[in-house]
Tab-separated table of C-alpha atoms in Angstrom:
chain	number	residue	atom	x	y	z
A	135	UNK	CA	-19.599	9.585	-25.920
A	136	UNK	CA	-15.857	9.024	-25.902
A	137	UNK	CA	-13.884	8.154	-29.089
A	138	UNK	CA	-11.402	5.409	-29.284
A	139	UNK	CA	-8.652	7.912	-29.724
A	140	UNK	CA	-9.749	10.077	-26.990
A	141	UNK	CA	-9.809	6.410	-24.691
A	142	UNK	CA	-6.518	5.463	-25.519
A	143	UNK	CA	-5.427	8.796	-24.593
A	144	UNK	CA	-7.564	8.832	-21.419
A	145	UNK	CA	-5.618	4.963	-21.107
A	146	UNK	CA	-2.768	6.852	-21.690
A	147	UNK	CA	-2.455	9.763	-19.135
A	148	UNK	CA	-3.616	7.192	-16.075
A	149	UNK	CA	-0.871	5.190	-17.006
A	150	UNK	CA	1.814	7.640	-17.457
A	151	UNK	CA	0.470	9.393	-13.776
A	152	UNK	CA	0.798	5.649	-12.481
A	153	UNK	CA	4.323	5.684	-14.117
A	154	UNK	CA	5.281	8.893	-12.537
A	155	UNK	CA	3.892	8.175	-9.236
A	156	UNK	CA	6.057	4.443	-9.010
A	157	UNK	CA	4.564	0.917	-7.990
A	158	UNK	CA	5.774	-1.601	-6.887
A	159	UNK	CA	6.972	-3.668	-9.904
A	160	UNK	CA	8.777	-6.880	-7.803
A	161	UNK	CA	8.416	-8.546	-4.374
A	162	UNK	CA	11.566	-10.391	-3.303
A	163	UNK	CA	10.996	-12.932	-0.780
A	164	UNK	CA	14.321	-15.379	0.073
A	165	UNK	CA	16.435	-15.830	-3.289
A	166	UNK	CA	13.376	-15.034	-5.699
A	167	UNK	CA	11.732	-12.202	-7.267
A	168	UNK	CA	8.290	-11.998	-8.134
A	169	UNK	CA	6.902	-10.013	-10.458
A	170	UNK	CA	4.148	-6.819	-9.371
A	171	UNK	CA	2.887	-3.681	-10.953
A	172	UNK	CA	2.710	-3.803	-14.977
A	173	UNK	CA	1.908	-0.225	-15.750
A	174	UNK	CA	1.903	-0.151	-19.471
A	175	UNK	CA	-0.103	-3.752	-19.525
A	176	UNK	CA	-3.740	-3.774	-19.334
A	177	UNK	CA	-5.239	-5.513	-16.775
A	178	UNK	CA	-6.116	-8.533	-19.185
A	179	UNK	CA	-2.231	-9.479	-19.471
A	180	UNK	CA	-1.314	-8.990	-15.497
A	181	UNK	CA	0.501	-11.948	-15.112
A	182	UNK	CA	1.610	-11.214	-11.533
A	183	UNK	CA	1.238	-11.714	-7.381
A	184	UNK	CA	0.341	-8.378	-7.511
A	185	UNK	CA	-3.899	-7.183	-7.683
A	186	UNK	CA	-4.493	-5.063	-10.992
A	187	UNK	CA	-2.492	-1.457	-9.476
A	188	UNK	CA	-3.892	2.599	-10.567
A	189	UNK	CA	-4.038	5.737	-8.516
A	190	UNK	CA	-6.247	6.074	-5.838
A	191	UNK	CA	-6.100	9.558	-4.422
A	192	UNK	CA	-8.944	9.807	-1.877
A	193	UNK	CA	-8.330	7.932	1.368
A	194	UNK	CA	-12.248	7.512	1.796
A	195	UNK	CA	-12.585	6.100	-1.922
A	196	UNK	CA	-14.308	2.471	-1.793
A	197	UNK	CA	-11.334	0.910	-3.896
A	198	UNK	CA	-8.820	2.312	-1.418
A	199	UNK	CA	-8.210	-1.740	-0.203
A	200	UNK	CA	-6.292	-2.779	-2.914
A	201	UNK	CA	-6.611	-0.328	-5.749
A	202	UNK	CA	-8.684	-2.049	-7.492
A	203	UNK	CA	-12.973	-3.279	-7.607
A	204	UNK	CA	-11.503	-6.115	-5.329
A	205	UNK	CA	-10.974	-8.545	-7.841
A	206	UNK	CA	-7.687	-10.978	-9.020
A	207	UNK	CA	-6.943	-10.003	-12.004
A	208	UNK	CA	-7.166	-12.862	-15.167
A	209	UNK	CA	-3.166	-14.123	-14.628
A	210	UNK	CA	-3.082	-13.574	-11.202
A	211	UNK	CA	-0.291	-15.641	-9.567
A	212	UNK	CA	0.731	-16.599	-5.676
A	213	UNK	CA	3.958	-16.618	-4.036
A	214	UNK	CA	4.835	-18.862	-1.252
A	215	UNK	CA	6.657	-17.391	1.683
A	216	UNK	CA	7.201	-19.773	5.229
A	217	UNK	CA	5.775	-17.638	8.051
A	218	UNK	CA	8.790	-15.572	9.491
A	219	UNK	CA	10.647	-15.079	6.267
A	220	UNK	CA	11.199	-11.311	5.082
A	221	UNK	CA	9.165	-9.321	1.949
A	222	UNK	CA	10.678	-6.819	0.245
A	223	UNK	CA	8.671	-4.593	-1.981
A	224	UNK	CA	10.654	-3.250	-4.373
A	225	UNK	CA	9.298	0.400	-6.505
A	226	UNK	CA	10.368	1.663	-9.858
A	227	UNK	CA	10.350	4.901	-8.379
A	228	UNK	CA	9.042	7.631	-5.618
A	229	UNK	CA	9.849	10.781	-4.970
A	230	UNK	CA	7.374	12.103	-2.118
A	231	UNK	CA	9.516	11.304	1.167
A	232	UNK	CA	6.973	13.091	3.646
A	233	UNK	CA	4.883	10.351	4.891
A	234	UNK	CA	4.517	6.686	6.156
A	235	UNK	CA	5.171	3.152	4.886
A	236	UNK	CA	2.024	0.389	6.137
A	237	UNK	CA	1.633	-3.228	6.080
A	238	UNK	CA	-0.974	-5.328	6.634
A	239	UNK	CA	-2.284	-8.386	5.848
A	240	UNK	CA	-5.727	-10.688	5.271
A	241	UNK	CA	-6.457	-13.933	5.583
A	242	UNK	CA	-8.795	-14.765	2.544
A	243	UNK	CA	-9.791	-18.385	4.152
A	244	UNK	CA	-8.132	-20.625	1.298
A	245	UNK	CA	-10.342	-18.624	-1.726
A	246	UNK	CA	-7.487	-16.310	-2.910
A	247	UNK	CA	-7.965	-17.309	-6.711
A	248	UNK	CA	-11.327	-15.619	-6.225
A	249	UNK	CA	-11.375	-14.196	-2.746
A	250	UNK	CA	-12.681	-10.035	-3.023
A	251	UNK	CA	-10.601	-8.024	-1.425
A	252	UNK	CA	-13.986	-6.066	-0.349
A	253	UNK	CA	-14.916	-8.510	1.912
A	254	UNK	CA	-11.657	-8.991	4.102
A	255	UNK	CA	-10.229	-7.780	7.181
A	256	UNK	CA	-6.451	-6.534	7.719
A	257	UNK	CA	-3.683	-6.932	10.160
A	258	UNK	CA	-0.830	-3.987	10.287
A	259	UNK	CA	2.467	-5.822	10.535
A	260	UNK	CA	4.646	-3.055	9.843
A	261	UNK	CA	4.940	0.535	10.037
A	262	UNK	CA	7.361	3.153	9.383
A	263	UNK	CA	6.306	7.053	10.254
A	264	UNK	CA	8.928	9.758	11.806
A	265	UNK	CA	12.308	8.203	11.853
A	266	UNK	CA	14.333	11.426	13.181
A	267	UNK	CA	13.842	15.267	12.906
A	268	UNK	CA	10.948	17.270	13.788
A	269	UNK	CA	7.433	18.422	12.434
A	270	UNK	CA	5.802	21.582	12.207
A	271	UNK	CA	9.057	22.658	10.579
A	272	UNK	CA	9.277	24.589	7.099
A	273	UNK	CA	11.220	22.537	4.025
A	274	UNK	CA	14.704	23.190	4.753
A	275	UNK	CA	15.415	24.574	8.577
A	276	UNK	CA	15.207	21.108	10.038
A	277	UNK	CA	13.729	18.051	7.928
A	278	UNK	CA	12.314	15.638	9.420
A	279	UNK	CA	12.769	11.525	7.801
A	280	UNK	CA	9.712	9.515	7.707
A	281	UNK	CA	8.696	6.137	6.240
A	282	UNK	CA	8.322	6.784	2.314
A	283	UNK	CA	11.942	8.560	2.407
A	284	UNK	CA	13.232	5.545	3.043
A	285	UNK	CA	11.313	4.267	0.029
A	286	UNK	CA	12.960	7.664	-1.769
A	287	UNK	CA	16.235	6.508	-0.836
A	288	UNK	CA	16.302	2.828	-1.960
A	289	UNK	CA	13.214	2.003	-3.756
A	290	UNK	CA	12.902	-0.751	-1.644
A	291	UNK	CA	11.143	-1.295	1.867
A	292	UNK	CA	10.911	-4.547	3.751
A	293	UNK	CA	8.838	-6.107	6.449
A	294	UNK	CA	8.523	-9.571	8.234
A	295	UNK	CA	5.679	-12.035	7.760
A	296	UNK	CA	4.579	-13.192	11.566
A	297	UNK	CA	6.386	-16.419	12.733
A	298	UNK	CA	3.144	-17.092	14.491
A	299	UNK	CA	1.057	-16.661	11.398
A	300	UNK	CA	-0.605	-19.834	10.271
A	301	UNK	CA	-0.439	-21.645	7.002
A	302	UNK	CA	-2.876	-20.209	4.186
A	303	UNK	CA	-3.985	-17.917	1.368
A	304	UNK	CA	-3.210	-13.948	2.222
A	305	UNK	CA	-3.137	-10.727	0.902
A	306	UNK	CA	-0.005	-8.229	1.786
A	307	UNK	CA	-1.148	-4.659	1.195
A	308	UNK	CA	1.845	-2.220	0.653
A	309	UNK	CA	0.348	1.482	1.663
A	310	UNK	CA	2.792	4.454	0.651
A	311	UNK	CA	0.602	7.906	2.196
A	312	UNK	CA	1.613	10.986	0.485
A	313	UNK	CA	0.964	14.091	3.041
A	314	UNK	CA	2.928	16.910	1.406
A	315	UNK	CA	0.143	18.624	0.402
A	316	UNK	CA	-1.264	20.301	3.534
A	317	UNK	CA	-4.418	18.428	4.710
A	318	UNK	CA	-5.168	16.663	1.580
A	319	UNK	CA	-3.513	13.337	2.518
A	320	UNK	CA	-2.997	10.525	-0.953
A	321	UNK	CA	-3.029	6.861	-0.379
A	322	UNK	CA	-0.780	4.066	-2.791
A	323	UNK	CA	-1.989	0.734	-1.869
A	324	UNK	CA	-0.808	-2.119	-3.361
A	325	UNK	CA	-1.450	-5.775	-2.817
A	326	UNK	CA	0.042	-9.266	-3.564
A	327	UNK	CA	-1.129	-12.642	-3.084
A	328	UNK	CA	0.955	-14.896	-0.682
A	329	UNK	CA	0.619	-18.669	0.415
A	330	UNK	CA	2.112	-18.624	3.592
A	331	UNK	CA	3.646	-21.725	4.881
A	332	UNK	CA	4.961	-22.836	8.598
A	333	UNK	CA	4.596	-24.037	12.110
A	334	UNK	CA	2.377	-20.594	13.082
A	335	UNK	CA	-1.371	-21.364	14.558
A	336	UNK	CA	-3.212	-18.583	14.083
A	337	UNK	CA	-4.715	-15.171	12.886
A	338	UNK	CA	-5.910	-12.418	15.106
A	339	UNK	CA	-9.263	-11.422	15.399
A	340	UNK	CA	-11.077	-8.359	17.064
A	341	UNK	CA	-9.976	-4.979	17.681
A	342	UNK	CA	-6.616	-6.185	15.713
A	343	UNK	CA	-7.955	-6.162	12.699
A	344	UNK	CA	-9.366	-3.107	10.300
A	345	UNK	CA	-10.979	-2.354	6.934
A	346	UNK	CA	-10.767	-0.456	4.104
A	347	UNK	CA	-12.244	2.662	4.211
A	348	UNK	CA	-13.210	2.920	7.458
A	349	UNK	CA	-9.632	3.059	9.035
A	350	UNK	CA	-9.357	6.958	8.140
A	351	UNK	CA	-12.162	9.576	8.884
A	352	UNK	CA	-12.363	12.556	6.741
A	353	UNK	CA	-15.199	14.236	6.909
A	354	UNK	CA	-15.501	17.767	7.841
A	355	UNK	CA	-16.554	17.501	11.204
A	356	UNK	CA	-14.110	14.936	12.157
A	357	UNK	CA	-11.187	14.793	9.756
A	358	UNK	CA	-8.416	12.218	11.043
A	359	UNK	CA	-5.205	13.440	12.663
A	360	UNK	CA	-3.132	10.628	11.776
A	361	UNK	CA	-2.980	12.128	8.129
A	362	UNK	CA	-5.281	15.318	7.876
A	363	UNK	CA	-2.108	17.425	8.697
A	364	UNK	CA	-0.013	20.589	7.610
A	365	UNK	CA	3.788	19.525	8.020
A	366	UNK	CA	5.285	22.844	7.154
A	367	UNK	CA	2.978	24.382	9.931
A	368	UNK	CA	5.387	25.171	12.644
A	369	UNK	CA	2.359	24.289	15.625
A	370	UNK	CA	2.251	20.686	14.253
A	371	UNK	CA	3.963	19.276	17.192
A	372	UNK	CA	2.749	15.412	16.890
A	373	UNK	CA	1.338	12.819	13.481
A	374	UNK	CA	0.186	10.126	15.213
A	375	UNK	CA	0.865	6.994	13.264
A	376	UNK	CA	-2.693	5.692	11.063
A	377	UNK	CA	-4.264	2.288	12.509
């Protein structure tokens, strides 16, 4: 059995790794910022959009949706955006600028003071992977940009709600993936809570939508080559973007 000292410092080192890592601690959306990760407050005072936030490292891991056992957290808060209007997620800090910047989104059906993230679906709405340069090159001859650099760069990334998205209770899921590591690919999701306002009509259904895990395979007979990759491997001539 654990002590309370040994706890605390347990508490302690999952924080400061969170810390290290960077989340996203504000949303701006218009003229307003919201507030998002609290990394050195316990779950019990997140007074936030943002779901409860910690590292998830395994792409496959059942809390891979939104970092969390799929719950709001006690202060959970909403932020209301009208369909069409820009997000910017906004990180205290980064520093791995190898891999890809993903958006999506889920409808939670007007329930999003208790909705699970568990149980819902997700649109992509944005996506950032190779911007310029080439892979399969070694750290230094001829670098290539990708998504998360921008994120390196300005601590900041933005995306658009859909116009033709109608009004209701959603989820935005901010996914940083870390590849530097060869073929051991990290995942950073975050999510926030929007009320989305607007003329829009609709939410797509189908082969648009996917869920978390099950997007990525990794397994060892059929590992996924969107993000089971070696980038300093100079044969790694194509990372095709994740779902």
């Amino acid at each position: 059995m654990f002590s309370i000292a040994s706890l605390v410092v347990i508490a302690s080192l999952l924080v400061s790794q969170a810390a290290a890592h960077g989340s996203v601690t504000s949303y701006v959306i218009g003229l307003t910022t919201f507030a998002g990760s609290q990394p050195y407050s316990f779950a019990s005072g997140h007074s936030s959009i943002e779901r409860p936030y910690s590292i998830i490292l395994a792409v496959t891991d059942q809390t891979v949706r939104c970092n969390n056992n799929g719950q709001p957290s006690s202060g959970q808060l909403s932020a209301t955006v009208v369909a069409g209007t820009s997000i910017t997620a906004k990180w205290s800090q980064w520093t791995q600028s190898q891999g890809p910047v993903i958006v999506y989104m889920a409808n939670c059906n007007k329930v999003r003071s208790s909705v699970n993230s568990n149980t819902l679906k997700w649109l992509k709405i944005a996506q950032t992977g190779l911007i310029s340069g080439k892979l399969g090159k070694k750290p230094g001859r001829h670098p290539a940009r990708r998504g998360t650099g921008i994120v390196v760069d300005t601590l900041a990334y933005t995306s658009t709600i859909p116009a033709a998205l109608a009004p209701g209770d959603y989820l935005i899921r901010h996914q940083l993936l870390a590849i530097h590591q060869a073929n051991t690919p990290q995942s950073y999701p975050e999510c926030a809570q929007l009320t989305v306002t607007g003329s829009g009509k609709g939410f797509p259904s189908g082969s648009f939508l996917t869920m978390f895990p099950g997007t990525y395979r990794w397994d060892l007979s059929a590992s996924d080559p969107s993000i089971n990759i070696n980038i300093y491997d100079a044969t790694t001539a194509a990372c095709l973007a994740p779902v």
